[in-house]
Short mmCIF file of C-alpha atoms in Angstrom, two decimals:
data_model
loop_
_atom_site.label_atom_id
_atom_site.label_comp_id
_atom_site.label_asym_id
_atom_site.label_seq_id
_atom_site.Cartn_x
_atom_site.Cartn_y
_atom_site.Cartn_z
CA MET A 177 -16.45 34.94 -35.00
CA HIS A 178 -14.44 35.38 -38.19
CA THR A 179 -16.65 38.33 -39.20
CA LEU A 180 -15.85 40.07 -35.93
CA GLN A 181 -12.14 39.48 -36.39
CA ILE A 182 -12.21 41.02 -39.86
CA LEU A 183 -14.30 43.94 -38.60
CA VAL A 184 -11.87 44.68 -35.78
CA LEU A 185 -8.96 44.52 -38.21
CA ILE A 186 -10.62 46.91 -40.69
CA MET A 187 -11.60 49.37 -37.97
CA VAL A 188 -8.17 49.65 -36.41
CA ALA A 189 -6.53 49.66 -39.84
CA ALA A 190 -8.70 52.59 -40.88
CA VAL A 191 -7.64 54.49 -37.78
CA CYS A 192 -3.97 53.84 -38.59
CA LEU A 193 -4.36 55.03 -42.16
CA SER A 194 -6.15 58.20 -41.09
CA VAL A 195 -3.53 59.11 -38.53
CA ALA A 196 -0.76 58.25 -40.99
CA SER A 197 -2.14 60.63 -43.59
CA LEU A 198 -2.27 63.45 -41.07
CA SER A 199 1.28 62.66 -39.98
CA ALA A 200 2.65 62.79 -43.51
CA GLN A 201 1.12 66.25 -43.99
CA LYS A 202 2.28 67.53 -40.65
CA HIS A 203 5.93 66.43 -40.87
CA PRO A 204 6.94 66.44 -44.57
CA SER A 205 10.56 67.33 -43.78
CA THR A 206 11.25 64.06 -41.95
CA PHE A 207 11.15 61.87 -45.07
CA ARG A 208 13.96 61.31 -47.54
CA ASP A 209 13.86 60.47 -51.21
CA SER A 210 12.11 57.22 -52.10
CA ILE A 211 15.42 55.65 -53.14
CA ASP A 212 16.33 55.40 -49.43
CA TYR A 213 13.25 53.33 -48.65
CA GLU A 214 12.56 49.71 -49.51
CA GLN A 215 9.12 49.20 -50.98
CA VAL A 216 8.61 45.48 -50.41
CA SER A 217 10.25 42.73 -48.38
CA ALA A 218 9.95 38.96 -48.23
CA HIS A 219 11.53 36.80 -45.54
CA PHE A 220 11.13 33.14 -44.69
CA GLN A 221 11.75 30.91 -41.71
CA PHE A 222 11.54 27.16 -41.10
CA THR A 223 11.94 25.61 -37.66
CA SER A 224 11.71 21.99 -36.57
CA VAL A 225 12.16 20.92 -32.94
CA LEU A 226 12.61 17.29 -31.93
CA GLN A 227 12.52 16.59 -28.19
CA LYS A 228 12.70 13.49 -26.00
CA SER A 229 12.14 13.20 -22.26
CA SER A 230 13.52 10.69 -19.79
CA PRO A 231 11.38 8.37 -17.63
CA PHE A 232 11.06 9.24 -13.94
CA ARG A 233 9.36 7.87 -10.83
CA VAL A 234 6.08 9.28 -9.54
CA ALA A 235 3.60 8.48 -6.77
CA TYR A 236 0.46 9.05 -8.89
CA SER A 237 -0.76 10.62 -12.11
CA GLY A 238 -3.80 12.60 -13.19
CA ARG A 239 -5.55 13.99 -16.22
CA ASN A 240 -2.82 16.48 -17.15
CA SER A 241 0.24 14.80 -15.67
CA LEU A 242 3.58 14.66 -17.42
CA GLU A 243 3.94 11.05 -18.61
CA ALA A 244 6.45 9.26 -16.38
CA ASN A 245 6.73 5.56 -17.19
CA ASN A 246 8.16 5.64 -20.69
CA PRO A 247 10.43 7.96 -22.64
CA ILE A 248 8.40 10.35 -24.77
CA SER A 249 9.43 12.09 -27.96
CA ALA A 250 7.68 14.75 -30.01
CA MET A 251 8.37 17.02 -32.95
CA THR A 252 7.03 20.40 -34.03
CA VAL A 253 7.40 22.03 -37.44
CA THR A 254 6.65 25.67 -38.28
CA SER A 255 7.24 27.59 -41.48
CA THR A 256 6.45 31.28 -41.98
CA MET A 257 6.53 33.82 -44.78
CA PHE A 258 7.07 37.43 -43.68
CA LEU A 259 5.69 39.63 -46.46
CA GLY A 260 5.73 43.42 -46.25
CA ALA A 261 4.82 46.35 -48.49
CA ARG A 262 5.18 50.10 -48.06
CA LEU A 263 1.76 51.55 -48.93
CA PHE A 264 2.78 55.14 -48.25
CA ARG A 265 6.03 56.66 -47.04
CA ASN A 266 5.08 56.06 -43.41
CA VAL A 267 2.48 53.27 -43.71
CA GLU A 268 3.44 49.58 -43.98
CA LEU A 269 1.35 46.45 -44.45
CA TYR A 270 2.56 43.03 -43.28
CA TRP A 271 1.12 39.56 -43.88
CA ASN A 272 2.54 36.33 -42.43
CA PRO A 273 1.05 33.10 -43.79
CA GLU A 274 2.26 30.25 -41.57
CA ILE A 275 2.07 26.47 -41.51
CA ALA A 276 2.49 24.45 -38.33
CA GLY A 277 2.15 20.80 -37.38
CA GLY A 278 3.27 18.07 -35.04
CA GLY A 279 3.01 18.46 -31.29
CA GLY A 280 4.82 19.13 -28.07
CA ILE A 281 5.87 16.48 -25.56
CA ASN A 282 2.96 14.99 -23.63
CA GLY A 283 0.36 17.09 -25.44
CA VAL A 284 1.84 20.29 -23.92
CA VAL A 285 0.53 19.56 -20.42
CA GLY A 286 2.03 18.63 -17.06
CA ILE A 287 4.59 21.40 -16.57
CA GLY A 288 4.07 25.15 -16.19
CA GLY A 289 7.38 26.07 -17.79
CA PHE A 290 6.83 24.03 -20.94
CA VAL A 291 9.99 23.09 -22.82
CA ASN A 292 9.25 24.03 -26.47
CA GLY A 293 8.39 27.62 -27.38
CA GLU A 294 7.35 26.53 -30.87
CA ALA A 295 4.69 24.13 -29.57
CA VAL A 296 2.33 27.05 -28.93
CA ARG A 297 1.97 27.50 -32.72
CA VAL A 298 0.63 23.97 -33.20
CA GLY A 299 -3.14 24.05 -32.88
CA ASP A 300 -3.51 20.69 -34.65
CA PRO A 301 -0.97 17.85 -35.12
CA LYS A 302 -1.87 17.72 -38.81
CA PRO A 303 0.01 20.50 -40.64
CA SER A 304 -2.30 23.37 -41.55
CA ILE A 305 -1.82 26.81 -43.07
CA TYR A 306 -3.25 29.97 -41.51
CA THR A 307 -2.64 33.70 -41.23
CA ALA A 308 -0.31 34.26 -38.30
CA ARG A 309 -0.11 38.06 -38.59
CA LEU A 310 -1.87 40.66 -40.71
CA PHE A 311 -1.34 44.23 -39.61
CA LEU A 312 -0.80 47.81 -40.61
CA ARG A 313 1.94 49.94 -39.08
CA THR A 314 2.36 53.70 -39.26
CA HIS A 315 5.03 56.03 -37.89
CA ILE A 316 4.15 59.52 -36.70
CA ALA A 317 7.15 61.84 -36.57
CA LEU A 318 7.60 63.95 -33.44
CA ASP A 319 10.84 65.62 -34.57
CA ASP A 320 13.11 65.87 -37.63
CA SER A 321 15.92 63.57 -36.44
CA LEU A 322 16.21 60.33 -38.41
CA GLU A 323 17.77 56.94 -37.79
CA ARG A 324 18.30 54.05 -40.20
CA SER A 325 15.93 51.07 -39.88
CA GLU A 326 17.47 47.92 -41.36
CA GLY A 327 15.40 45.40 -43.27
CA ASP A 328 14.31 42.26 -41.42
CA ALA A 329 11.29 40.01 -40.97
CA ASN A 330 8.28 42.35 -40.62
CA GLN A 331 10.55 45.38 -40.90
CA ILE A 332 11.04 47.23 -44.18
CA ALA A 333 14.34 49.11 -44.42
CA GLY A 334 14.22 52.89 -44.45
CA PHE A 335 14.57 55.85 -42.13
CA LEU A 336 12.50 56.48 -39.02
CA PRO A 337 12.22 59.55 -36.81
CA GLN A 338 14.17 59.06 -33.58
CA SER A 339 11.28 60.63 -31.71
CA ARG A 340 8.06 59.10 -32.99
CA MET A 341 4.76 57.40 -32.27
CA THR A 342 4.36 54.02 -33.97
CA LEU A 343 0.88 52.54 -34.27
CA THR A 344 0.36 48.85 -35.08
CA ALA A 345 -3.13 47.50 -35.73
CA GLY A 346 -4.46 44.13 -36.82
CA LYS A 347 -3.54 40.52 -36.05
CA ILE A 348 -0.30 40.54 -34.08
CA ASN A 349 1.94 38.65 -31.70
CA MET A 350 2.36 40.57 -28.45
CA LEU A 351 5.95 39.34 -28.03
CA ASP A 352 6.95 41.12 -31.24
CA ILE A 353 6.38 44.47 -29.51
CA PHE A 354 6.33 43.98 -25.75
CA ASP A 355 9.34 42.50 -23.97
CA GLU A 356 11.36 42.98 -27.17
CA ASP A 357 15.00 43.86 -26.62
CA GLU A 358 17.71 44.50 -29.22
CA GLN A 359 20.37 43.77 -26.61
CA LEU A 360 18.89 40.44 -25.55
CA SER A 361 16.56 38.29 -27.65
CA PHE A 362 14.26 35.57 -26.31
CA ASP A 363 13.48 33.97 -29.68
CA PRO A 364 12.58 30.24 -29.33
CA ARG A 365 13.75 29.71 -32.91
CA MET A 366 17.29 30.87 -32.12
CA GLN A 367 17.76 31.06 -28.33
CA PHE A 368 16.04 29.63 -25.23
CA MET A 369 12.94 27.47 -25.80
CA ASN A 370 11.34 27.27 -22.34
CA TRP A 371 8.08 29.20 -22.09
CA ALA A 372 9.20 30.98 -18.90
CA LEU A 373 12.19 32.38 -20.83
CA VAL A 374 10.48 33.11 -24.15
CA ALA A 375 8.17 35.42 -22.13
CA PRO A 376 7.88 36.33 -18.45
CA GLY A 377 6.18 33.24 -17.03
CA ALA A 378 3.40 34.94 -15.04
CA TRP A 379 2.47 37.38 -17.82
CA ASP A 380 -0.81 35.97 -19.16
CA PHE A 381 -0.44 37.89 -22.42
CA ALA A 382 -3.19 38.04 -25.02
CA ALA A 383 -3.08 35.13 -27.45
CA ASP A 384 -5.24 32.53 -29.12
CA THR A 385 -4.22 28.87 -29.08
CA ARG A 386 -1.49 29.60 -31.67
CA GLY A 387 -0.11 32.64 -29.85
CA TYR A 388 -1.69 35.49 -31.86
CA THR A 389 -4.34 38.10 -31.14
CA TYR A 390 -6.11 41.15 -32.60
CA GLY A 391 -5.59 44.65 -31.31
CA VAL A 392 -3.89 48.00 -31.54
CA VAL A 393 -0.59 49.03 -29.93
CA ALA A 394 0.94 52.49 -29.63
CA GLU A 395 4.71 52.79 -29.15
CA LEU A 396 6.23 56.11 -28.11
CA TYR A 397 9.93 56.23 -29.00
CA GLN A 398 12.24 58.79 -27.42
CA PRO A 399 16.05 58.83 -27.68
CA THR A 400 16.48 57.69 -24.07
CA TRP A 401 13.32 55.64 -23.37
CA ARG A 402 10.30 53.91 -24.89
CA PHE A 403 6.69 53.47 -23.73
CA ASN A 404 4.17 50.97 -25.18
CA LEU A 405 0.43 50.80 -24.62
CA GLY A 406 -1.78 48.11 -26.12
CA TRP A 407 -5.42 46.99 -26.22
CA THR A 408 -6.19 43.48 -27.49
CA VAL A 409 -9.03 40.99 -27.62
CA VAL A 410 -9.11 37.62 -25.82
CA PRO A 411 -10.47 34.15 -26.68
CA ASP A 412 -13.87 33.04 -25.41
CA ASP A 413 -12.35 29.94 -23.77
CA ALA A 414 -9.11 29.29 -21.91
CA ASN A 415 -6.38 28.68 -24.51
CA GLY A 416 -9.10 28.91 -27.16
CA ALA A 417 -9.06 29.84 -30.83
CA ILE A 418 -12.29 31.86 -31.10
CA ILE A 419 -12.41 35.53 -30.09
CA ASP A 420 -14.85 36.67 -27.39
CA GLY A 421 -17.11 39.21 -29.10
CA ASN A 422 -18.06 41.01 -25.87
CA LEU A 423 -15.38 43.66 -26.43
CA THR A 424 -16.54 45.88 -23.55
CA ASN A 425 -15.89 43.09 -21.04
CA ALA A 426 -13.32 40.84 -22.73
CA TYR A 427 -9.96 42.48 -23.45
CA THR A 428 -6.44 43.04 -22.19
CA LEU A 429 -4.58 46.25 -21.42
CA ASN A 430 -0.78 46.19 -21.43
CA ALA A 431 1.69 48.96 -20.67
CA GLU A 432 5.48 48.77 -20.88
CA PHE A 433 8.29 51.18 -20.03
CA VAL A 434 11.73 50.49 -21.51
CA LYS A 435 14.81 52.35 -20.32
CA PRO A 436 18.38 51.87 -21.59
CA LEU A 437 20.93 52.72 -18.90
CA HIS A 438 24.42 51.93 -17.66
CA ILE A 439 25.33 49.84 -14.61
CA ALA A 440 28.97 49.76 -13.50
CA GLY A 441 29.88 51.39 -16.80
CA LYS A 442 28.22 48.63 -18.87
CA PRO A 443 25.10 49.08 -21.04
CA ALA A 444 21.88 47.67 -19.65
CA THR A 445 18.16 47.79 -20.38
CA ILE A 446 15.20 47.52 -18.03
CA HIS A 447 11.68 46.53 -19.10
CA VAL A 448 8.66 47.00 -16.82
CA ILE A 449 5.32 45.57 -17.96
CA GLY A 450 1.97 45.99 -16.25
CA PHE A 451 -1.10 44.14 -17.49
CA LEU A 452 -4.82 43.80 -16.81
CA ASN A 453 -6.94 41.06 -18.39
CA ARG A 454 -10.72 40.77 -18.49
CA ALA A 455 -12.27 37.46 -19.55
CA LEU A 456 -14.92 34.93 -18.62
CA MET A 457 -12.52 33.36 -16.11
CA GLY A 458 -13.44 31.00 -13.31
CA ASN A 459 -12.40 31.71 -9.71
CA TYR A 460 -10.17 29.12 -8.01
CA ALA A 461 -11.36 29.69 -4.44
CA GLN A 462 -15.04 29.62 -5.39
CA ALA A 463 -14.54 26.45 -7.42
CA VAL A 464 -13.09 24.70 -4.35
CA VAL A 465 -15.89 25.93 -2.05
CA ASP A 466 -18.65 24.86 -4.46
CA ALA A 467 -17.08 21.45 -5.04
CA ALA A 468 -16.68 20.80 -1.30
CA ARG A 469 -20.33 21.66 -0.71
CA MET A 470 -21.44 19.21 -3.41
CA GLY A 471 -18.84 16.56 -2.61
CA ILE A 472 -17.31 16.57 -6.11
CA VAL A 473 -14.01 17.39 -7.75
CA PRO A 474 -13.72 21.15 -8.44
CA ASP A 475 -14.12 22.25 -12.05
CA ILE A 476 -13.03 25.79 -12.87
CA THR A 477 -15.07 25.82 -16.09
CA GLN A 478 -18.25 25.78 -13.99
CA GLN A 479 -17.28 29.16 -12.54
CA ARG A 480 -17.41 31.06 -15.82
CA SER A 481 -20.60 32.92 -15.01
CA THR A 482 -19.16 36.44 -14.94
CA TYR A 483 -16.28 38.44 -16.36
CA ARG A 484 -13.37 38.64 -13.97
CA THR A 485 -10.00 40.38 -13.85
CA LYS A 486 -6.41 39.20 -13.69
CA TYR A 487 -3.57 41.68 -13.24
CA GLY A 488 0.14 41.58 -12.69
CA PHE A 489 3.57 42.77 -13.71
CA ALA A 490 6.79 41.61 -15.34
CA LEU A 491 10.30 42.98 -14.91
CA THR A 492 13.31 42.17 -17.11
CA LEU A 493 16.84 43.51 -16.64
CA ALA A 494 19.49 42.81 -19.28
CA GLN A 495 23.10 43.76 -18.50
CA GLU A 496 26.28 43.45 -20.53
CA LEU A 497 28.75 41.54 -18.32
CA ARG A 498 31.64 41.72 -20.76
CA LYS A 499 32.02 41.97 -24.50
CA TYR A 500 29.79 39.34 -26.18
CA VAL A 501 28.27 38.22 -22.83
CA THR A 502 24.90 39.45 -21.52
CA GLY A 503 23.29 38.49 -18.23
CA PHE A 504 19.59 38.84 -17.49
CA ALA A 505 17.06 38.56 -14.69
CA ARG A 506 13.30 38.17 -15.16
CA ALA A 507 10.63 38.40 -12.46
CA SER A 508 6.88 38.23 -13.00
CA TRP A 509 3.75 37.95 -10.86
CA ASN A 510 -0.02 37.88 -11.25
CA ASN A 511 -2.72 37.91 -8.57
CA GLY A 512 -3.55 34.24 -9.22
CA ALA A 513 -7.14 34.44 -7.96
CA ASN A 514 -8.80 33.79 -11.30
CA GLU A 515 -8.22 31.26 -14.03
CA THR A 516 -5.16 31.30 -16.26
CA TRP A 517 -6.62 32.22 -19.64
CA MET A 518 -4.03 32.41 -22.40
CA PHE A 519 -0.38 31.60 -21.68
CA THR A 520 0.49 29.04 -19.00
CA GLU A 521 -0.26 28.14 -15.39
CA ILE A 522 2.44 30.17 -13.66
CA ASP A 523 1.50 32.81 -11.06
CA HIS A 524 4.99 33.94 -10.13
CA SER A 525 8.33 33.29 -11.75
CA LEU A 526 11.98 34.20 -11.43
CA ALA A 527 14.64 33.47 -14.08
CA LEU A 528 18.37 34.20 -14.19
CA GLY A 529 20.63 33.51 -17.12
CA VAL A 530 23.47 34.35 -19.45
CA GLN A 531 23.62 34.51 -23.25
CA MET A 532 26.85 34.59 -25.22
CA SER A 533 27.62 35.61 -28.79
CA GLY A 534 29.83 33.26 -30.78
CA ALA A 535 31.93 36.26 -31.76
CA TRP A 536 33.70 35.60 -28.45
CA TRP A 537 35.19 32.39 -29.95
CA LYS A 538 35.44 33.61 -33.56
CA ARG A 539 32.05 32.27 -34.67
CA PRO A 540 29.99 35.48 -34.89
CA PHE A 541 26.74 33.83 -35.99
CA ASP A 542 26.73 31.18 -33.23
CA GLY A 543 25.23 31.66 -29.79
CA ALA A 544 24.92 29.88 -26.46
CA GLY A 545 23.01 30.32 -23.24
CA ILE A 546 22.26 28.92 -19.81
CA ALA A 547 19.40 29.89 -17.49
CA ALA A 548 17.64 28.76 -14.31
CA ILE A 549 13.92 29.22 -13.63
CA VAL A 550 11.79 28.96 -10.49
CA ASN A 551 8.00 28.99 -11.03
CA GLY A 552 5.18 29.00 -8.49
CA LEU A 553 1.40 29.09 -8.00
CA SER A 554 -0.83 31.34 -5.88
CA ALA A 555 -2.37 29.89 -2.72
CA ASP A 556 -5.85 29.69 -4.34
CA HIS A 557 -4.47 28.06 -7.47
CA ARG A 558 -2.54 25.40 -5.58
CA ARG A 559 -5.56 24.56 -3.36
CA TYR A 560 -7.63 24.08 -6.51
CA ILE A 561 -5.08 21.68 -8.04
CA ALA A 562 -4.59 19.88 -4.69
CA SER A 563 -8.37 19.27 -4.52
CA GLY A 564 -8.24 17.43 -7.85
CA GLY A 565 -9.00 20.34 -10.16
CA SER A 566 -7.45 20.77 -13.61
CA GLY A 567 -6.58 23.70 -15.83
CA PHE A 568 -5.51 23.53 -19.46
CA ILE A 569 -1.90 22.79 -18.38
CA LEU A 570 -2.01 21.27 -14.88
CA GLY A 571 -3.91 18.46 -13.15
CA ASP A 572 -2.20 15.56 -11.33
CA GLY A 573 -5.33 14.68 -9.35
CA ARG A 574 -3.51 15.62 -6.13
CA LEU A 575 -0.72 18.00 -5.20
CA ASN A 576 2.16 18.02 -2.75
CA TYR A 577 3.14 21.58 -3.59
CA ALA A 578 6.71 22.58 -4.39
CA SER A 579 8.22 25.21 -6.65
CA GLU A 580 8.86 24.10 -10.21
CA MET A 581 12.60 24.39 -10.98
CA ILE A 582 14.05 24.25 -14.49
CA LEU A 583 17.52 24.55 -15.97
CA GLU A 584 18.03 25.16 -19.71
CA MET A 585 21.18 25.16 -21.84
CA TYR A 586 21.58 25.51 -25.61
CA TYR A 587 24.18 26.04 -28.30
CA ASN A 588 23.11 27.49 -31.66
CA PHE A 589 25.53 26.47 -34.42
CA MET A 590 25.43 28.05 -37.90
CA MET A 591 26.08 25.32 -40.47
CA VAL A 592 25.97 27.63 -43.50
CA ARG A 593 24.61 31.14 -43.87
CA GLY A 594 20.94 31.02 -42.86
CA LEU A 595 20.94 27.41 -41.56
CA PHE A 596 21.31 26.69 -37.83
CA ILE A 597 21.43 23.50 -35.75
CA SER A 598 20.91 23.80 -32.01
CA PRO A 599 21.16 21.06 -29.36
CA ASN A 600 19.11 21.87 -26.27
CA TYR A 601 18.99 20.40 -22.78
CA GLN A 602 16.48 21.10 -20.01
CA LEU A 603 16.26 19.65 -16.50
CA ALA A 604 13.01 19.93 -14.55
CA MET A 605 12.38 19.31 -10.86
CA ASN A 606 8.82 19.10 -9.45
CA PRO A 607 7.06 19.35 -12.85
CA GLY A 608 3.54 20.66 -12.32
CA TYR A 609 4.65 21.99 -8.89
CA ASN A 610 4.34 18.52 -7.41
CA ALA A 611 6.94 17.16 -4.96
CA ASP A 612 5.37 13.72 -5.43
CA ARG A 613 6.59 13.90 -9.03
CA THR A 614 10.03 15.25 -8.17
CA GLY A 615 11.96 13.81 -11.08
CA PRO A 616 14.38 15.01 -12.20
CA VAL A 617 13.09 14.92 -15.76
CA HIS A 618 15.63 15.33 -18.54
CA PHE A 619 14.53 16.88 -21.85
CA PHE A 620 16.88 16.46 -24.79
CA GLY A 621 16.19 18.52 -27.89
CA LEU A 622 17.51 19.25 -31.36
CA ARG A 623 16.34 22.32 -33.26
CA ILE A 624 16.85 22.99 -36.98
CA HIS A 625 16.21 26.55 -38.14
CA ALA A 626 16.53 28.15 -41.57
CA GLU A 627 15.90 31.75 -42.55
CA PHE A 628 16.49 34.05 -45.49
CA GLY A 629 15.05 37.26 -46.87
CA GLU A 630 14.96 39.73 -49.74
CA SER A 631 14.02 43.40 -49.79
CA ARG A 632 13.57 45.81 -52.70
#
């Protein structure tokens, strides 16, 4: 399917370039002299996460159970180059070669809210290099007001219209655009690492096994709100690496509305995401019925005879509580009738937390946070797991259902400029939604992160 991937990239890139050319002719007054605009940028990041889990008592184990009898440790390593070039005044090209290796605890199975956000990048324990992102971005001015855009990873410094349409096309990470908040970041390389905090847990966002996808996203920026709309492809297997070429039946649609506001005189931001996924998903209820009729254990992969739909929403509210302290609440839900396809086996999730800037205690580049998560499964999904079925994350062989509850705390300490060390602790109750595997399970982690960049 590599030919298809390249074809999709070229097609959407051509559309971006065409629209960009029209935009430059239509709004010539919105662009300043070239000296105000960086032409190229290069940034780099390295992240290594070492985690260890405690032993805990269980009644039984299955194919995808979290290992219980012995302490487990695992390490992931990722390294990324963020290369960007300004092709025209309002057209940018970005390429991110990345290398990843190692593995998450327990093979990244056994718990819906997995504990290492970097583990999703590791498709193979042996380090390998690949293209993480390759996309074109164009900005279409809707008025003559400008604002400064500072240089960063995948962001070339310059000036952008305050009111604009931004089009991004190619190989992307959905979390770079959707659920992105300047006031509150959910970056697993610098902040929380649990999957249900890195993204809304029940949002089955488009991604291959490394967390990337192909597609096109339009972002409409207005001074007081933002609206995003995206179309992306999906893999041909759950958590797979190969794109499904049936683009009329296999895709995702995502829409997001972002509104800055004030609550009790303090700045806040609300994000509302709606999504619809189409893929060759199995149906949980039908898998249980068919297995009961044949007297076998249900297998969701045997239900992939037709394209089915999953839909849902995610809501995030970030609120400044006091200077340098931001609280947040995240709620997400999907209909849970059909198979989890891309992210993780969570059908509804609620998270509450606080993040603090080290500027509060005179260490402006440090940060700390604490959050609590409650995850759950739909009725059809839990019956499937209770009957002995497995997904790509869950499968204890049986199930005494209970909500999965997780607590996470971290402190991110800057050693020298660009180098950070972060101890991390997570506590999980009922991993895999199973009261017969109550725990608690303690996860102790240490993250090392380095980053630097140059723009010209």
